[in-house]
Amino acid sequence: MTISADILDRLKAIVGPAGYIDDPADMEPYCVSWRDGWRGDTPLVLRPASTREVAEIVRLCAEARVPIVPQGGNTGLTGAGQPHPGGAEIVLSTNRMKAIRDIDVLNDTMTVEAGVVLTTIQDKAAELDRLFPLSLGAEGSCQIGGNLSTNAGGTQVLRYGNARNLVLGLEVVLPDGRVWDGLRALRKDNTGFDLKQIFIGGEGTVGIITAAVLRLFPKPRESQTAFAAVTDPAAAVKLLGVMRDRLGEQITSFELLQRNCLEYVFATLDGHEDPLSAVYPWYVLIEATGQGAPGSLREPLEEALAGAIEAELVPDAVIAASGDQAQKLWAMREELAEAQKLSGTGIKHDISVPLSRIGEFMERADAALNAAYPGIRHCSFGHVGDGNIHYNPLNPVDWDPKAFAAEREKINRLVHDIVAEMNGSLSAEHGLGRLRREEAEHYKSPVEIDMMRALKHAFDPHNLMNPGKMLRP
Amino acid sequence: MTISADILDRLKAIVGPAGYIDDPADMEPYCVSWRDGWRGDTPLVLRPASTREVAEIVRLCAEARVPIVPQGGNTGLTGAGQPHPGGAEIVLSTNRMKAIRDIDVLNDTMTVEAGVVLTTIQDKAAELDRLFPLSLGAEGSCQIGGNLSTNAGGTQVLRYGNARNLVLGLEVVLPDGRVWDGLRALRKDNTGFDLKQIFIGGEGTVGIITAAVLRLFPKPRESQTAFAAVTDPAAAVKLLGVMRDRLGEQITSFELLQRNCLEYVFATLDGHEDPLSAVYPWYVLIEATGQGAPGSLREPLEEALAGAIEAELVPDAVIAASGDQAQKLWAMREELAEAQKLSGTGIKHDISVPLSRIGEFMERADAALNAAYPGIRHCSFGHVGDGNIHYNPLNPVDWDPKAFAAEREKINRLVHDIVAEMNGSLSAEHGLGRLRREEAEHYKSPVEIDMMRALKHAFDPHNLMNPGKMLRP
């Protein structure tokens, strides 16, 4: 399958000279992922400047049966945003759709186009003395359209929910080129199916999100950060219960870290030091934020931690004495991925299980991998308050990295079999894309796969919208 | 269309003698709504005791093309839960499916069957020192399956979200009789479309919810209730901003009341008195709850209200000095519907608009109705934090109630035209059912109606699941 020159010309005419790229070298960044080596080919990258242009492109592609790969900031981790090899698809990038269309401070909403970068939204909210709480590693380059299409998570899900929870309305170009104006800025609307839910986390397979109404929140006036040792992941879950009983939703982040993760940070990156005087197998990094006067959260946080120490749930803990110290603790967490990369070859998993089973998951997964791969190095961390663990074992030091990488599928199966037995998820926040498509089909029931296919087919009967992502073609 | 005796017999055999009703008098409560006079006919009410029985019923009905009306506590307000006149549908009641299947305190989840009554869930959560925050007038008889099928709202949406936000997983019997086991107890799961969203708020038109995994929350340790006068609804919205800036998510409820509502309560019901010494046109009833020591919320609440009084946003306010006083204030709010009923004939609207436009909506709607119906009595209240107003004008005192009731459609049109211009919702929390089906179609775009139909058709191609509800047949 190739796309005819006539169609390519007509597509170019829709967007004009500023709106397309057809030089292979210039198209390269749109065809390759920044990590994990996903790549493909396309004869044309389109960069429409408006919803109207997106609609015209999609309508023409629908008529000519040309498949489209929608792309935001191209920061995804599952190969959902790049074309397949072979050059039979066009890429539609939202990176020229950067308007903030509306701000309604009294309604706590902001209406943005799909191509607005996440930090731009965060910054604009802060200017208005508000918070847009979605926060993740790629925030400086990911775009809100992609964040919504993948239902992005991040470090503040515990308090504010996933991306799904942060949006009130959507504008979507449907696979036939019609525009659905669902840009409602309402907190309650029970007039039929909540259609936006289909596109949030839909990985661009049922339409292209072109704009969204986002929820804003009161900007916290007060923030405290603590770092606590725990004996094991199960203790971390218990500690979360203790902290939430005392501080409620003011517990904004609750991140688990395995000792090894810290060791890799200390060994490979400068400017970090051990926050506690002794060594412990596991830690949690806790952030509490609230609306009280600066300092007012410190006492309840201290009390809750003191209670946990007394109950022998926590052997040692420290509360950051300053914003600088808090930032240092967070830097350790944020540089984990980099430190891990410098320390070996990781096989990454983005799993979730019920919170009550995190300890059991860790024990069983570690045991299974230790038995199969003696010397394998564990380096797990995650958003324990969401039951979401980035379970990323590294190659044994005496293994060739390539040989270890070749074990990827076997290791995935070992880990995901345990996840499946616990009724967990093999992709908690990253999505399926091309990476987990077959695995999802393996573990999900045939009923559920049928439902997904029925939904896809109802909206995209010719399978032209990001085909082969999330579901096999 | 009638249902053959053979099919009726086979349906009875599935559930056994304890599981069906076919005596007309005994079926009457299943055929009539408790309010607004919705009624219909059926030859058979089935009361299956298990998901397996539900699945067998649905499978047989699918084969025989017999339409099914799913019913929970039969407390809905839109005629969605009763059969149509004519007797061509069977009613499937979930009121024998009352098991609490699982409780996981560490994961803050409870797995319940569709027929469990809402207060049972609230009480069980409280026993576990947890909160299930869904709370609404019918809570003593509504069932969780119906709450989820209508995406119920209530008085705590501001803090905890609609019913949609309180569920992690569902079990659903699909229109072909297959069972979808989506009973996952996960806070994060990005493995494809979030299929449960289709059934939440789906009004039983695409399947029957048989069980759900519900989220539990920390039980608040501390609660404060305040009652404040405001000059108009716009001032109430500003006050909400002030309160949330100071107290954040601890503002659990924020209810608006028009002076007339209080007058009707005082005139028709015993045991109420005016909470403030002077008369004001509008009031808000505020509840703040938190995790601190009893009394600890009082100071920030006082400070925030004092600031609002100083800024002339609030002319007068009182904070309940005791639990008794708080309960009295809430009783006034809760008895509003009854007082209104005793005071005249109301034409009810359950609308929402962006918070920033609540004042404008009220002004325009009042002006339009005053012009068309001189002497019409206004009695509006609602969940102002959600932009949701129950806009319920009463007949002018010199109008015959029946003559006024005959104006229903004209009045609906006047009110909903204004809502539509503000991109609002004509059913914020009650759903469409039969009541708002045509109006929704009138105001929604053809694209959106097509999308709703495509979704319905993908799951229920023979239109056997609650046909004619939400969408025209």
PDB file of N, CA and C in Angstrom, chain B residues 36-98:
ATOM      1  N   ASP B  36     -43.872  11.710  39.836  1.00  0.00           N
ATOM      2  CA  ASP B  36     -44.055  12.169  38.459  1.00  0.00           C
ATOM      3  C   ASP B  36     -44.882  11.230  37.585  1.00  0.00           C
ATOM      4  N   GLY B  37     -45.409  10.143  38.169  1.00  0.00           N
ATOM      5  CA  GLY B  37     -46.401   9.350  37.446  1.00  0.00           C
ATOM      6  C   GLY B  37     -45.920   8.541  36.259  1.00  0.00           C
ATOM      7  N   TRP B  38     -44.655   8.154  36.227  1.00  0.00           N
ATOM      8  CA  TRP B  38     -44.233   7.242  35.163  1.00  0.00           C
ATOM      9  C   TRP B  38     -44.820   5.867  35.446  1.00  0.00           C
ATOM     10  N   ARG B  39     -45.399   5.243  34.418  1.00  0.00           N
ATOM     11  CA  ARG B  39     -45.905   3.890  34.614  1.00  0.00           C
ATOM     12  C   ARG B  39     -45.904   3.118  33.306  1.00  0.00           C
ATOM     13  N   GLY B  40     -46.020   1.805  33.427  1.00  0.00           N
ATOM     14  CA  GLY B  40     -46.045   0.951  32.247  1.00  0.00           C
ATOM     15  C   GLY B  40     -46.528  -0.426  32.650  1.00  0.00           C
ATOM     16  N   ASP B  41     -46.372  -1.383  31.747  1.00  0.00           N
ATOM     17  CA  ASP B  41     -46.885  -2.731  32.011  1.00  0.00           C
ATOM     18  C   ASP B  41     -45.838  -3.773  31.674  1.00  0.00           C
ATOM     19  N   THR B  42     -45.949  -4.886  32.365  1.00  0.00           N
ATOM     20  CA  THR B  42     -45.095  -6.022  32.052  1.00  0.00           C
ATOM     21  C   THR B  42     -45.834  -7.301  32.398  1.00  0.00           C
ATOM     22  N   PRO B  43     -45.568  -8.376  31.669  1.00  0.00           N
ATOM     23  CA  PRO B  43     -46.164  -9.662  32.054  1.00  0.00           C
ATOM     24  C   PRO B  43     -45.353 -10.374  33.131  1.00  0.00           C
ATOM     25  N   LEU B  44     -44.126  -9.888  33.418  1.00  0.00           N
ATOM     26  CA  LEU B  44     -43.251 -10.662  34.305  1.00  0.00           C
ATOM     27  C   LEU B  44     -42.150  -9.794  34.899  1.00  0.00           C
ATOM     28  N   VAL B  45     -42.047  -9.874  36.221  1.00  0.00           N
ATOM     29  CA  VAL B  45     -40.914  -9.251  36.917  1.00  0.00           C
ATOM     30  C   VAL B  45     -39.988 -10.374  37.373  1.00  0.00           C
ATOM     31  N   LEU B  46     -38.741 -10.304  36.933  1.00  0.00           N
ATOM     32  CA  LEU B  46     -37.757 -11.314  37.336  1.00  0.00           C
ATOM     33  C   LEU B  46     -36.829 -10.736  38.383  1.00  0.00           C
ATOM     34  N   ARG B  47     -36.555 -11.559  39.399  1.00  0.00           N
ATOM     35  CA  ARG B  47     -35.675 -11.111  40.477  1.00  0.00           C
ATOM     36  C   ARG B  47     -34.558 -12.136  40.657  1.00  0.00           C
ATOM     37  N   PRO B  48     -33.601 -12.142  39.728  1.00  0.00           N
ATOM     38  CA  PRO B  48     -32.530 -13.138  39.792  1.00  0.00           C
ATOM     39  C   PRO B  48     -31.684 -12.940  41.052  1.00  0.00           C
ATOM     40  N   ALA B  49     -31.098 -14.041  41.521  1.00  0.00           N
ATOM     41  CA  ALA B  49     -30.315 -13.997  42.757  1.00  0.00           C
ATOM     42  C   ALA B  49     -28.812 -13.985  42.494  1.00  0.00           C
ATOM     43  N   SER B  50     -28.419 -14.121  41.244  1.00  0.00           N
ATOM     44  CA  SER B  50     -26.975 -14.206  40.950  1.00  0.00           C
ATOM     45  C   SER B  50     -26.686 -13.682  39.555  1.00  0.00           C
ATOM     46  N   THR B  51     -25.421 -13.383  39.325  1.00  0.00           N
ATOM     47  CA  THR B  51     -24.995 -12.936  37.998  1.00  0.00           C
ATOM     48  C   THR B  51     -25.277 -14.023  36.962  1.00  0.00           C
ATOM     49  N   ARG B  52     -25.086 -15.269  37.374  1.00  0.00           N
ATOM     50  CA  ARG B  52     -25.329 -16.374  36.447  1.00  0.00           C
ATOM     51  C   ARG B  52     -26.784 -16.352  35.982  1.00  0.00           C
ATOM     52  N   GLU B  53     -27.708 -16.149  36.922  1.00  0.00           N
ATOM     53  CA  GLU B  53     -29.126 -16.095  36.543  1.00  0.00           C
ATOM     54  C   GLU B  53     -29.416 -14.884  35.642  1.00  0.00           C
ATOM     55  N   VAL B  54     -28.816 -13.752  35.963  1.00  0.00           N
ATOM     56  CA  VAL B  54     -29.006 -12.573  35.094  1.00  0.00           C
ATOM     57  C   VAL B  54     -28.548 -12.911  33.677  1.00  0.00           C
ATOM     58  N   ALA B  55     -27.394 -13.546  33.588  1.00  0.00           N
ATOM     59  CA  ALA B  55     -26.841 -13.874  32.266  1.00  0.00           C
ATOM     60  C   ALA B  55     -27.757 -14.831  31.503  1.00  0.00           C
ATOM     61  N   GLU B  56     -28.304 -15.818  32.217  1.00  0.00           N
ATOM     62  CA  GLU B  56     -29.206 -16.770  31.528  1.00  0.00           C
ATOM     63  C   GLU B  56     -30.466 -16.072  31.027  1.00  0.00           C
ATOM     64  N   ILE B  57     -31.003 -15.196  31.858  1.00  0.00           N
ATOM     65  CA  ILE B  57     -32.194 -14.427  31.446  1.00  0.00           C
ATOM     66  C   ILE B  57     -31.892 -13.609  30.201  1.00  0.00           C
ATOM     67  N   VAL B  58     -30.778 -12.881  30.252  1.00  0.00           N
ATOM     68  CA  VAL B  58     -30.463 -11.976  29.139  1.00  0.00           C
ATOM     69  C   VAL B  58     -30.195 -12.773  27.866  1.00  0.00           C
ATOM     70  N   ARG B  59     -29.526 -13.907  28.019  1.00  0.00           N
ATOM     71  CA  ARG B  59     -29.244 -14.730  26.832  1.00  0.00           C
ATOM     72  C   ARG B  59     -30.549 -15.212  26.185  1.00  0.00           C
ATOM     73  N   LEU B  60     -31.442 -15.690  27.001  1.00  0.00           N
ATOM     74  CA  LEU B  60     -32.717 -16.161  26.458  1.00  0.00           C
ATOM     75  C   LEU B  60     -33.506 -15.006  25.815  1.00  0.00           C
ATOM     76  N   CYS B  61     -33.516 -13.867  26.495  1.00  0.00           N
ATOM     77  CA  CYS B  61     -34.225 -12.699  25.932  1.00  0.00           C
ATOM     78  C   CYS B  61     -33.588 -12.256  24.617  1.00  0.00           C
ATOM     79  N   ALA B  62     -32.262 -12.347  24.540  1.00  0.00           N
ATOM     80  CA  ALA B  62     -31.586 -11.948  23.299  1.00  0.00           C
ATOM     81  C   ALA B  62     -32.012 -12.873  22.155  1.00  0.00           C
ATOM     82  N   GLU B  63     -32.030 -14.159  22.424  1.00  0.00           N
ATOM     83  CA  GLU B  63     -32.444 -15.130  21.395  1.00  0.00           C
ATOM     84  C   GLU B  63     -33.880 -14.876  20.954  1.00  0.00           C
ATOM     85  N   ALA B  64     -34.748 -14.620  21.944  1.00  0.00           N
ATOM     86  CA  ALA B  64     -36.174 -14.478  21.640  1.00  0.00           C
ATOM     87  C   ALA B  64     -36.551 -13.032  21.311  1.00  0.00           C
ATOM     88  N   ARG B  65     -35.544 -12.150  21.309  1.00  0.00           N
ATOM     89  CA  ARG B  65     -35.778 -10.718  21.017  1.00  0.00           C
ATOM     90  C   ARG B  65     -36.795 -10.098  21.972  1.00  0.00           C
ATOM     91  N   VAL B  66     -36.668 -10.418  23.246  1.00  0.00           N
ATOM     92  CA  VAL B  66     -37.531  -9.828  24.268  1.00  0.00           C
ATOM     93  C   VAL B  66     -36.793  -8.676  24.954  1.00  0.00           C
ATOM     94  N   PRO B  67     -37.360  -7.487  24.949  1.00  0.00           N
ATOM     95  CA  PRO B  67     -36.688  -6.352  25.588  1.00  0.00           C
ATOM     96  C   PRO B  67     -36.734  -6.444  27.115  1.00  0.00           C
ATOM     97  N   ILE B  68     -35.705  -5.911  27.746  1.00  0.00           N
ATOM     98  CA  ILE B  68     -35.553  -5.990  29.199  1.00  0.00           C
ATOM     99  C   ILE B  68     -35.446  -4.584  29.782  1.00  0.00           C
ATOM    100  N   VAL B  69     -36.169  -4.347  30.875  1.00  0.00           N
ATOM    101  CA  VAL B  69     -36.022  -3.107  31.632  1.00  0.00           C
ATOM    102  C   VAL B  69     -35.303  -3.435  32.949  1.00  0.00           C
ATOM    103  N   PRO B  70     -34.030  -3.057  33.088  1.00  0.00           N
ATOM    104  CA  PRO B  70     -33.338  -3.297  34.357  1.00  0.00           C
ATOM    105  C   PRO B  70     -33.829  -2.284  35.392  1.00  0.00           C
ATOM    106  N   GLN B  71     -33.955  -2.750  36.632  1.00  0.00           N
ATOM    107  CA  GLN B  71     -34.457  -1.852  37.678  1.00  0.00           C
ATOM    108  C   GLN B  71     -33.715  -2.103  38.982  1.00  0.00           C
ATOM    109  N   GLY B  72     -33.337  -0.997  39.643  1.00  0.00           N
ATOM    110  CA  GLY B  72     -32.714  -1.096  40.961  1.00  0.00           C
ATOM    111  C   GLY B  72     -33.746  -0.784  42.030  1.00  0.00           C
ATOM    112  N   GLY B  73     -33.500   0.264  42.814  1.00  0.00           N
ATOM    113  CA  GLY B  73     -34.418   0.629  43.891  1.00  0.00           C
ATOM    114  C   GLY B  73     -35.662   1.359  43.423  1.00  0.00           C
ATOM    115  N   ASN B  74     -35.752   1.593  42.125  1.00  0.00           N
ATOM    116  CA  ASN B  74     -36.892   2.292  41.521  1.00  0.00           C
ATOM    117  C   ASN B  74     -37.102   3.676  42.147  1.00  0.00           C
ATOM    118  N   THR B  75     -36.011   4.406  42.323  1.00  0.00           N
ATOM    119  CA  THR B  75     -36.099   5.755  42.899  1.00  0.00           C
ATOM    120  C   THR B  75     -35.756   6.853  41.883  1.00  0.00           C
ATOM    121  N   GLY B  76     -35.576   6.473  40.628  1.00  0.00           N
ATOM    122  CA  GLY B  76     -35.173   7.445  39.607  1.00  0.00           C
ATOM    123  C   GLY B  76     -36.236   8.497  39.341  1.00  0.00           C
ATOM    124  N   LEU B  77     -35.833   9.562  38.662  1.00  0.00           N
ATOM    125  CA  LEU B  77     -36.725  10.707  38.453  1.00  0.00           C
ATOM    126  C   LEU B  77     -37.024  10.973  36.987  1.00  0.00           C
ATOM    127  N   THR B  78     -36.647  10.042  36.096  1.00  0.00           N
ATOM    128  CA  THR B  78     -36.803  10.338  34.670  1.00  0.00           C
ATOM    129  C   THR B  78     -37.572   9.264  33.905  1.00  0.00           C
ATOM    130  N   GLY B  79     -38.193   8.327  34.612  1.00  0.00           N
ATOM    131  CA  GLY B  79     -38.925   7.272  33.907  1.00  0.00           C
ATOM    132  C   GLY B  79     -38.033   6.266  33.209  1.00  0.00           C
ATOM    133  N   ALA B  80     -36.785   6.139  33.669  1.00  0.00           N
ATOM    134  CA  ALA B  80     -35.869   5.185  33.031  1.00  0.00           C
ATOM    135  C   ALA B  80     -36.043   3.762  33.545  1.00  0.00           C
ATOM    136  N   GLY B  81     -36.647   3.612  34.726  1.00  0.00           N
ATOM    137  CA  GLY B  81     -36.671   2.312  35.377  1.00  0.00           C
ATOM    138  C   GLY B  81     -37.969   1.537  35.236  1.00  0.00           C
ATOM    139  N   GLN B  82     -38.972   2.150  34.616  1.00  0.00           N
ATOM    140  CA  GLN B  82     -40.253   1.472  34.482  1.00  0.00           C
ATOM    141  C   GLN B  82     -40.423   0.996  33.028  1.00  0.00           C
ATOM    142  N   PRO B  83     -41.213  -0.076  32.842  1.00  0.00           N
ATOM    143  CA  PRO B  83     -41.477  -0.509  31.467  1.00  0.00           C
ATOM    144  C   PRO B  83     -42.376   0.503  30.754  1.00  0.00           C
ATOM    145  N   HIS B  84     -42.374   0.419  29.424  1.00  0.00           N
ATOM    146  CA  HIS B  84     -43.324   1.215  28.641  1.00  0.00           C
ATOM    147  C   HIS B  84     -44.719   0.597  28.781  1.00  0.00           C
ATOM    148  N   PRO B  85     -45.758   1.360  28.501  1.00  0.00           N
ATOM    149  CA  PRO B  85     -47.094   0.756  28.435  1.00  0.00           C
ATOM    150  C   PRO B  85     -47.127  -0.279  27.307  1.00  0.00           C
ATOM    151  N   GLY B  86     -47.941  -1.295  27.479  1.00  0.00           N
ATOM    152  CA  GLY B  86     -48.113  -2.275  26.404  1.00  0.00           C
ATOM    153  C   GLY B  86     -47.704  -3.688  26.756  1.00  0.00           C
ATOM    154  N   GLY B  87     -46.843  -3.836  27.752  1.00  0.00           N
ATOM    155  CA  GLY B  87     -46.536  -5.179  28.233  1.00  0.00           C
ATOM    156  C   GLY B  87     -45.615  -5.996  27.356  1.00  0.00           C
ATOM    157  N   ALA B  88     -44.806  -5.342  26.519  1.00  0.00           N
ATOM    158  CA  ALA B  88     -43.904  -6.083  25.633  1.00  0.00           C
ATOM    159  C   ALA B  88     -42.520  -6.283  26.222  1.00  0.00           C
ATOM    160  N   GLU B  89     -42.299  -5.781  27.440  1.00  0.00           N
ATOM    161  CA  GLU B  89     -40.962  -5.876  28.047  1.00  0.00           C
ATOM    162  C   GLU B  89     -41.048  -6.632  29.366  1.00  0.00           C
ATOM    163  N   ILE B  90     -39.989  -7.334  29.712  1.00  0.00           N
ATOM    164  CA  ILE B  90     -39.914  -7.866  31.074  1.00  0.00           C
ATOM    165  C   ILE B  90     -39.116  -6.896  31.928  1.00  0.00           C
ATOM    166  N   VAL B  91     -39.378  -6.942  33.239  1.00  0.00           N
ATOM    167  CA  VAL B  91     -38.609  -6.128  34.186  1.00  0.00           C
ATOM    168  C   VAL B  91     -37.629  -7.053  34.910  1.00  0.00           C
ATOM    169  N   LEU B  92     -36.359  -6.643  34.960  1.00  0.00           N
ATOM    170  CA  LEU B  92     -35.353  -7.415  35.692  1.00  0.00           C
ATOM    171  C   LEU B  92     -34.900  -6.576  36.880  1.00  0.00           C
ATOM    172  N   SER B  93     -35.347  -6.997  38.056  1.00  0.00           N
ATOM    173  CA  SER B  93     -34.997  -6.245  39.262  1.00  0.00           C
ATOM    174  C   SER B  93     -33.766  -6.860  39.914  1.00  0.00           C
ATOM    175  N   THR B  94     -32.873  -5.994  40.411  1.00  0.00           N
ATOM    176  CA  THR B  94     -31.654  -6.506  41.078  1.00  0.00           C
ATOM    177  C   THR B  94     -31.856  -6.634  42.582  1.00  0.00           C
ATOM    178  N   ASN B  95     -33.108  -6.531  43.065  1.00  0.00           N
ATOM    179  CA  ASN B  95     -33.254  -6.400  44.513  1.00  0.00           C
ATOM    180  C   ASN B  95     -33.009  -7.656  45.346  1.00  0.00           C
ATOM    181  N   ARG B  96     -32.652  -8.769  44.686  1.00  0.00           N
ATOM    182  CA  ARG B  96     -32.191  -9.927  45.470  1.00  0.00           C
ATOM    183  C   ARG B  96     -30.675 -10.104  45.410  1.00  0.00           C
ATOM    184  N   MET B  97     -30.007  -9.226  44.679  1.00  0.00           N
ATOM    185  CA  MET B  97     -28.537  -9.351  44.565  1.00  0.00           C
ATOM    186  C   MET B  97     -27.887  -8.426  45.586  1.00  0.00           C
ATOM    187  N   LYS B  98     -27.796  -8.901  46.803  1.00  0.00           N
ATOM    188  CA  LYS B  98     -27.464  -8.032  47.931  1.00  0.00           C
ATOM    189  C   LYS B  98     -26.156  -8.397  48.619  1.00  0.00           C
TER     190      LYS B  98
END
